[in-house]
Coordinates of C-alpha atoms in Angstrom, one line a residue:
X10 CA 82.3 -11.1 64.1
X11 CA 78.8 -10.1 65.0
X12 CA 78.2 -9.6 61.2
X13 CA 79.3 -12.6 60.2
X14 CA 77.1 -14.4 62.7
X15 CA 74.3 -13.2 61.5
X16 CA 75.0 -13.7 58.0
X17 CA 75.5 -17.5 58.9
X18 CA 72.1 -17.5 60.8
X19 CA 70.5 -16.1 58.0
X20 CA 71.8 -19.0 56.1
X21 CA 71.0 -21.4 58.4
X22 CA 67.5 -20.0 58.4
X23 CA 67.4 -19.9 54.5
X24 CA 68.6 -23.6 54.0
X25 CA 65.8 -24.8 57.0
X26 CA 62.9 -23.1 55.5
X27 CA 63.3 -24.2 52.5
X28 CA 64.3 -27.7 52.8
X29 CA 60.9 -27.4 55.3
X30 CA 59.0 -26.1 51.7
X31 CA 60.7 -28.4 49.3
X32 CA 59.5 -31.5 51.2
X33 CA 56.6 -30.4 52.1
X34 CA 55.9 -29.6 48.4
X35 CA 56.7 -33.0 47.6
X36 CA 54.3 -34.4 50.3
X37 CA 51.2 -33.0 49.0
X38 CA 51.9 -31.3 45.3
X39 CA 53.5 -34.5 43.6
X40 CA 53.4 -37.1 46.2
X41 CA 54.1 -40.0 43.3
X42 CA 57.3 -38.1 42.7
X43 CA 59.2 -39.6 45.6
X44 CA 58.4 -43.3 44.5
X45 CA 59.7 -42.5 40.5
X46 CA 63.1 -43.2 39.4
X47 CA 63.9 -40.0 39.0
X48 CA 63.3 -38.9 42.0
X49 CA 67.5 -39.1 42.6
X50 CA 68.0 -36.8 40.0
X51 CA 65.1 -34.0 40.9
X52 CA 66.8 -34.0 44.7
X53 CA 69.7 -33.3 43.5
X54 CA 68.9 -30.7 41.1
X55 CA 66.6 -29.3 43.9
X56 CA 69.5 -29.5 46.5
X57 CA 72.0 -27.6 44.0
X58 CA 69.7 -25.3 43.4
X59 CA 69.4 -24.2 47.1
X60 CA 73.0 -24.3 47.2
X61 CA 72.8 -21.9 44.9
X62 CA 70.5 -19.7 46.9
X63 CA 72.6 -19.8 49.7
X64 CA 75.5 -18.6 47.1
X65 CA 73.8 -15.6 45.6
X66 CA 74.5 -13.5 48.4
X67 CA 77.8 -14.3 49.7
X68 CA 79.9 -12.9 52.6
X69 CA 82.6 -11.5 51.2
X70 CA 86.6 -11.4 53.0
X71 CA 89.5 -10.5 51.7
X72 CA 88.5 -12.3 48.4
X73 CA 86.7 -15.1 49.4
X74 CA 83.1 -16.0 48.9
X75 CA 81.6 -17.6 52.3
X76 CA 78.4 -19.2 52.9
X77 CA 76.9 -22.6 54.2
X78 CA 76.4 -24.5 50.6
X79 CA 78.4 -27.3 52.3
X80 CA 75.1 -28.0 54.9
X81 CA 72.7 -29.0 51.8
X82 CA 75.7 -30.7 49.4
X83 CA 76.5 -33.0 52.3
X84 CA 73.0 -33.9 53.5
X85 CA 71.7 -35.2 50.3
X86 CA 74.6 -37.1 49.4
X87 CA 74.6 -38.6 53.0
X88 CA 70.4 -39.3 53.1
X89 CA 70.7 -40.1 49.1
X90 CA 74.0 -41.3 48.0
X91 CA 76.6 -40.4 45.4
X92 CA 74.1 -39.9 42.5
X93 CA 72.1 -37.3 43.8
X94 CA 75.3 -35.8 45.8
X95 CA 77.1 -35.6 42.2
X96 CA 74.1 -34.1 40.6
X97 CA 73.7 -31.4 43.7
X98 CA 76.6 -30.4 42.9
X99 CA 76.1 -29.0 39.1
X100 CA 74.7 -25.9 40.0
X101 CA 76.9 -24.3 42.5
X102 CA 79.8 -25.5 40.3
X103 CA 79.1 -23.9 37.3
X104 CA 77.8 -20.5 39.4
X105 CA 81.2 -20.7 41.7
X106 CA 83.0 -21.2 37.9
X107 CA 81.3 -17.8 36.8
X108 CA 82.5 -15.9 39.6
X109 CA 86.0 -16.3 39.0
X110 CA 88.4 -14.6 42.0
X111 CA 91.8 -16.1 43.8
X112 CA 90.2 -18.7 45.7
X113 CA 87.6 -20.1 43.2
X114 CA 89.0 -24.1 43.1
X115 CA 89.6 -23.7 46.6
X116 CA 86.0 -22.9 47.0
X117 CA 85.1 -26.1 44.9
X118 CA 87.1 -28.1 46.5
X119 CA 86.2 -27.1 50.1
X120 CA 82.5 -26.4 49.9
X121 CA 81.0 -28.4 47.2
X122 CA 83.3 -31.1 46.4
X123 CA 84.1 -32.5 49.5
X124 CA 81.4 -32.5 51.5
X125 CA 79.8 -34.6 48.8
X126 CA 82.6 -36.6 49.3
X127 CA 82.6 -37.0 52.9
X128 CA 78.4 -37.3 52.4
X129 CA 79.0 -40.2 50.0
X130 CA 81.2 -42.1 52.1
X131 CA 79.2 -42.2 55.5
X132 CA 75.9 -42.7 53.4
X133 CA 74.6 -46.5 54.7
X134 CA 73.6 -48.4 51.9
X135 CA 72.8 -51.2 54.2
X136 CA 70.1 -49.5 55.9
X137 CA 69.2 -46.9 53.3
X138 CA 65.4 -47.7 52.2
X139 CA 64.1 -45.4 49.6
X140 CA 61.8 -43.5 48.9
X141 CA 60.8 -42.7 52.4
X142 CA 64.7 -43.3 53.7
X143 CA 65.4 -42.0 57.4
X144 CA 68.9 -40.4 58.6
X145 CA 70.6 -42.0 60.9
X146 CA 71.3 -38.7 63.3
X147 CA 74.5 -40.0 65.4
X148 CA 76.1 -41.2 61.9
X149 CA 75.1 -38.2 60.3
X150 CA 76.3 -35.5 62.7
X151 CA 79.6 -38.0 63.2
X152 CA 80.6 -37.8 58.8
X153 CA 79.9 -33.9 59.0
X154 CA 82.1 -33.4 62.2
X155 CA 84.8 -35.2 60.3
X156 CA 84.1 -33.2 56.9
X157 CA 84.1 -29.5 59.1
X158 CA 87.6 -31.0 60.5
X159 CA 89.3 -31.7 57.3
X160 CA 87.2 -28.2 55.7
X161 CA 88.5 -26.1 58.5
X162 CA 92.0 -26.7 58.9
X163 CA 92.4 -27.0 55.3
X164 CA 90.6 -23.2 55.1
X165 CA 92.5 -22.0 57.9
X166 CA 95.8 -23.2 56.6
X167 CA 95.1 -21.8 53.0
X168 CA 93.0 -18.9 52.5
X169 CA 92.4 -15.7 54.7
X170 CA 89.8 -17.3 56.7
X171 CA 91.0 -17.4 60.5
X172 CA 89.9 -20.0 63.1
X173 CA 87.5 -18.4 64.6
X174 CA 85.8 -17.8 61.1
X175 CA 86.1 -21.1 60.1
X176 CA 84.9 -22.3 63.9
X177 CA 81.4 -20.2 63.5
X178 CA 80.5 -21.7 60.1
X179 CA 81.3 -25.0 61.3
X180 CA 78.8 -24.3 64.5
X181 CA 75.9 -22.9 62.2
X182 CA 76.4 -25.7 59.4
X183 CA 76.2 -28.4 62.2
X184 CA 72.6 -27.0 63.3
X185 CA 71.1 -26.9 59.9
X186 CA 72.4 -30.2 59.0
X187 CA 71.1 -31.6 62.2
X188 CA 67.6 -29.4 61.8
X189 CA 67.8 -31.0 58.2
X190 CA 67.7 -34.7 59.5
X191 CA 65.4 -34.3 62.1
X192 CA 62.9 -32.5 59.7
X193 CA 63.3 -35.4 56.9
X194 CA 62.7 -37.9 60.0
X195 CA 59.6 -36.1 61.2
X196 CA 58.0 -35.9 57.6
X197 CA 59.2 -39.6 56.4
X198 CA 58.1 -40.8 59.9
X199 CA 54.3 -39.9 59.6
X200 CA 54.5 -40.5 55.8
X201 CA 55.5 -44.4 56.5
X202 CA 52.6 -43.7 59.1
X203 CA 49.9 -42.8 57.7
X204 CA 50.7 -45.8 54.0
X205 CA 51.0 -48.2 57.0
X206 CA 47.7 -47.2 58.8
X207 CA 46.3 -46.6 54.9
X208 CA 47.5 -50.2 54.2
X209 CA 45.9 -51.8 56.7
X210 CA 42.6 -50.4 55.9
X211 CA 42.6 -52.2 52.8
X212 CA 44.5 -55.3 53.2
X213 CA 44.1 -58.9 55.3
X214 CA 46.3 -59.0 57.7
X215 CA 47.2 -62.6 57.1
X216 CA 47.7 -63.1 53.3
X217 CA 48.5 -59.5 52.4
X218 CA 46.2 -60.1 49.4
X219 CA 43.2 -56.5 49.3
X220 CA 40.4 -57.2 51.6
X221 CA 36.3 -57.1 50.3
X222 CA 36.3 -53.2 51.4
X223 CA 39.4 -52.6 48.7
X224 CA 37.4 -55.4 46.3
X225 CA 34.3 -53.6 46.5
X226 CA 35.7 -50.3 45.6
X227 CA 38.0 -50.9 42.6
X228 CA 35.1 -53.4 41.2
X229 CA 32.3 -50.6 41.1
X230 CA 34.9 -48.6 39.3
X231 CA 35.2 -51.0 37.1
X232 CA 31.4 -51.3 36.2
X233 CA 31.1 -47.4 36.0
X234 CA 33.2 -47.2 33.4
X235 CA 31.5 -50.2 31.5
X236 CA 34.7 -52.5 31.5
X237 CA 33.5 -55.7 30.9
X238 CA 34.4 -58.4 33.7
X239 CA 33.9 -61.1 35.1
X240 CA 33.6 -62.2 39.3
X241 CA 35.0 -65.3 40.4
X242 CA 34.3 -66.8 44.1
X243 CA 36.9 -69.2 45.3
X244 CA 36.4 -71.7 48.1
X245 CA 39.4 -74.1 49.6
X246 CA 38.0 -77.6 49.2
X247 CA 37.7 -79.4 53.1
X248 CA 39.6 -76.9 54.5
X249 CA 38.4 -77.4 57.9
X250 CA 40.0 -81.3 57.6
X251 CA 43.3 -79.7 56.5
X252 CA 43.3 -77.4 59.9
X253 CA 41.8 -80.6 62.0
X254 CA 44.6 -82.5 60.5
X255 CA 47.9 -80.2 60.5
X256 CA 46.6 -77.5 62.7
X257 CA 45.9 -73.7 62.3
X258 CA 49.0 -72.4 61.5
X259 CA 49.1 -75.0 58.6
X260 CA 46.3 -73.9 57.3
X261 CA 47.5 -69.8 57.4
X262 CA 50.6 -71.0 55.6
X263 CA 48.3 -72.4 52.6
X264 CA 45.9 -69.3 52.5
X265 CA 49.1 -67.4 52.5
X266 CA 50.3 -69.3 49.5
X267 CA 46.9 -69.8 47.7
X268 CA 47.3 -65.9 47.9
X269 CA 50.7 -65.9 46.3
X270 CA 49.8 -68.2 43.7
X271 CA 46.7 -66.0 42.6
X272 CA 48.7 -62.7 42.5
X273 CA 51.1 -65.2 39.9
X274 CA 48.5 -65.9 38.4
X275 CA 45.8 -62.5 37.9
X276 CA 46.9 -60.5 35.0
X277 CA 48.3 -56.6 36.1
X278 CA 44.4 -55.2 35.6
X279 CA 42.8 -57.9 37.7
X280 CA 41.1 -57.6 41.0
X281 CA 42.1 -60.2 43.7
X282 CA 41.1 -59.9 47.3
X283 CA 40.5 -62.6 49.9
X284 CA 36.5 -62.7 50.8
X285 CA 36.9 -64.3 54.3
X286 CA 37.7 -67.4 55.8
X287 CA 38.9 -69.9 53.2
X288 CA 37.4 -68.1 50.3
X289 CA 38.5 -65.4 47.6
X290 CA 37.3 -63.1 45.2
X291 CA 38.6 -62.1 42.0
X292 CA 37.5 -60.0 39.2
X293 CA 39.0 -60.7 35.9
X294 CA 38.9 -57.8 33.7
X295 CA 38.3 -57.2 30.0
X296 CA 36.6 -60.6 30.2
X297 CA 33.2 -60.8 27.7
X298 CA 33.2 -64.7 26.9
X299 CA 31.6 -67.3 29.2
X300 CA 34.8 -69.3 27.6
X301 CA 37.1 -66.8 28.6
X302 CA 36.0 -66.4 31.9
X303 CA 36.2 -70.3 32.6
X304 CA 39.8 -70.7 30.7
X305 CA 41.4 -67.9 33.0
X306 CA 39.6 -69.4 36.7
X307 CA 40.6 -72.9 35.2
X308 CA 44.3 -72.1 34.7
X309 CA 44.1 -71.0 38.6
X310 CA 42.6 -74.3 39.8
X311 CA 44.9 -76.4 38.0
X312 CA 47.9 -74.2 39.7
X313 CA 46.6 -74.5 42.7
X314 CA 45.7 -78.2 42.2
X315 CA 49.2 -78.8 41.1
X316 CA 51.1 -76.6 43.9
X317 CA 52.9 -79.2 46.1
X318 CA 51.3 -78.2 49.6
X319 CA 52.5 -79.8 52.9
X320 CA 50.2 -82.1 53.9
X321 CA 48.0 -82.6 50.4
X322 CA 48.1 -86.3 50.5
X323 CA 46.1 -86.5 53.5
X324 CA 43.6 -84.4 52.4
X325 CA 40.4 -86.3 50.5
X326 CA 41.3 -87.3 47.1
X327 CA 44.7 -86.5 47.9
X328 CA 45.2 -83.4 46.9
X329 CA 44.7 -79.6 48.2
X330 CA 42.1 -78.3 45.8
X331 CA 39.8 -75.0 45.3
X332 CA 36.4 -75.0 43.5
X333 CA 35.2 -71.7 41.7
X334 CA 32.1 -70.1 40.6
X335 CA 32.4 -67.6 37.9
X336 CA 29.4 -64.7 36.7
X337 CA 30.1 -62.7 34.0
X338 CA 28.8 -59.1 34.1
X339 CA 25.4 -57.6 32.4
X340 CA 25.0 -54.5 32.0
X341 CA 22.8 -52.8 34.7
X342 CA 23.0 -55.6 37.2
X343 CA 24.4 -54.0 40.5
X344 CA 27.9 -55.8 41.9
X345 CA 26.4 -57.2 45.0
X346 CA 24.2 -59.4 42.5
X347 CA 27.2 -60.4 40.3
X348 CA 28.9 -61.7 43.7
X349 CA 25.6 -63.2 44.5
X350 CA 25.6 -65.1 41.1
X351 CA 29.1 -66.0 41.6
X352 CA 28.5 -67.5 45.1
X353 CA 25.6 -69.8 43.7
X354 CA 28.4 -71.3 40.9
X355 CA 30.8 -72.0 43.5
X356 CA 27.9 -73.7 45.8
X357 CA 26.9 -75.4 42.6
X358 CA 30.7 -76.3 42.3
X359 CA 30.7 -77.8 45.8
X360 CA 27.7 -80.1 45.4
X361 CA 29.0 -81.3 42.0
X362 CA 32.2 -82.4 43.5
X363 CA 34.2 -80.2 44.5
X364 CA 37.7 -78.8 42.1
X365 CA 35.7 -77.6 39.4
X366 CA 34.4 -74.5 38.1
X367 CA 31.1 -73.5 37.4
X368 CA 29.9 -70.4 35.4
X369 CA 26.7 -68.8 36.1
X370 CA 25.0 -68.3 32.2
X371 CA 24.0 -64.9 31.7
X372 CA 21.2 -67.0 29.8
X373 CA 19.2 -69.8 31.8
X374 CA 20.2 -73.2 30.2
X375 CA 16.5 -74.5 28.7
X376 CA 17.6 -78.3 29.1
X377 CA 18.2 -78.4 32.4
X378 CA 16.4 -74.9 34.3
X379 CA 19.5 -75.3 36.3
X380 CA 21.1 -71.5 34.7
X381 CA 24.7 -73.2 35.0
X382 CA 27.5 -74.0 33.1
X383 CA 29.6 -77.0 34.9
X384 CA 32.7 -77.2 33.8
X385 CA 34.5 -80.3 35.7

């Protein structure tokens, strides 16, 4: 029995360290690969192929091939579900197949098939929250003592194995299955940990829109490259009546919404970001036209404008409205100055009455001096 015991450590040992490797791999080789679609189908195909491993070199009695493969099989299909539980178990199929002998369906049945089975059923698809998904240990632990129940006696009752066989592997397959969860638990812990902290650092807390810091960043990308854009500042118009009026909270529940409304309403390569206070930011890509630029912050007013806000009729006018002041970008001016133009067209906006927007001519307008477009 003393050989057998260490065979099964040895398999315990394999099936740890290189669970250990292959999400650790994962973490800092291809980190994008556990948010893709096919990340399903690469665990499984990973997970069958250590079942394989643990295979290669089996313990041999009386005709039967014994190993662990059950310990992998049944943890991905309980962390991941059927799909990646059925693809798991290609591999070790088709290898257990090749080998032939007296007890090859038995093996299937016993060792691949059902603890994918048993996996699949306890999986909880309530809870289960991919790509960073954490095992539930008690539930875990409790579907593999009932699979090693049903695998056992069904071993014991039909193949050489005896009790206290079948009572070993159970033992060593417990501990790797548990080591398994509490690894996948550790990493997924401080993964979630470090996107939340990482989040933060680049979001407001209150609308969830990118702060300045984010803004500033993916904007001076922008203008390395030489894509043309366009900065829009973006100020709520007599906010400070709506909070007086309806209260604070009020007034976070329409930043939070002005902030929805422009994520509707910014195409997928726009910048949007919320500048402080009551005002916003935006940089509207691709944008080379003074025309342009005013058509795509005027289709924002008016849905802002026209968004039926608690409280709007009591605000002046009657309605909850934004004013904007738009620059377009020139070709060696620095960011900070494009913001700084921007801000002048929205304080232009604001004296000249307020829902409106105003764009900053690259070229100073002759007639008036004034170096404005107002566009009511």
């Amino acid at each position: 029995m003393g050989a057998y015991f260490f065979y099964f450590l040895e398999n315990m040992a394999l099936i740890i360290a290189m669970m250990y490797l292959g999400l650790k791999a994962r973490e800092y080789l291809v980190p994008k690969l556990a948010e893709s679609r096919k990340a399903p189908v690469l665990n499984g195909l990973l997970t069958g192929f250590l079942a394989f491993a643990i295979m290669y070199n089996p313990l041999l009695h009386e005709g039967m091939r014994i190993d662990l493969r059950e310990a992998p099989l049944y943890f991905i299909a309980f962390v991941g579900g059927w799909l990646p539980g059925a693809i798991a178990m290609i591999i070790p199929f088709a290898y257990r197949m090749m080998m032939e002998g007296p007890t090859v369906w038995l093996g299937i049945m016993q060792a691949i098939f059902l603890p994918v089975l048993i996996g699949s059923l306890f999986h909880d698809w309530k809870n289960y929250r991919p790509p960073y998904a954490m095992a539930n240990i008690k539930r875990m632990m409790a579907g593999f003592v009932v699979f090693e129940i049903i695998k056992s006696i069904w071993m014991v009752g039909s193949t050489p194995a005896t009790a206290a066989m079948a009572l070993m592997m159970a033992l060593m397959a417990m501990i790797a299955v548990l080591a398994l969860g509490l690894i996948l638990n550790d990493m997924h812990r401080n993964i979630i940990r470090w996107k939340t902290l990482e989040h933060e650092s680049t979001h407001d807390a209150l609308t969830g829109l990118p702060n300045l810091r984010f803004f500033h960043e993916k904007a001076r990308q922008l203008k390395y490259r030489g894509v043309p854009m366009a900065i829009v500042m973006m100020d709520v118009d007599h906010f400070k009546n709506y909070n007086d009026t309806h209260g604070h909270p009020a007034g976070d529940v329409v930043l939070r919404s002005i902030g929805q409304l422009m994520e509707e309403t910014a195409r997928h390569e726009d910048i949007i970001a919320r500048y402080g206070g009551e005002e916003f930011i935006l940089c509207f890509t691709g944008v080379s036209t003074e025309r342009q630029a005013f058509e795509l912050a005027d289709l924002l007013r008016e849905r802002i404008e026209n968004h039926p806000f608690f409280g709007a009729d009591q605000q002046p006018g009657g309605q909850l409205t934004v004013s904007l002041g738009v620059a377009l970008s020139e070709t060696e001016q620095p960011l900070d100055e494009l913001i700084e133009r921007a801000d002048r067209a929205l304080y232009r906006s604001k004296k000249s009455g307020r829902n409106r927007v105003t764009v900053a001519s690259i070229k100073t307008d002759e007639t008036t001096g004034s170096g404005y477009q107002v566009h009511a």
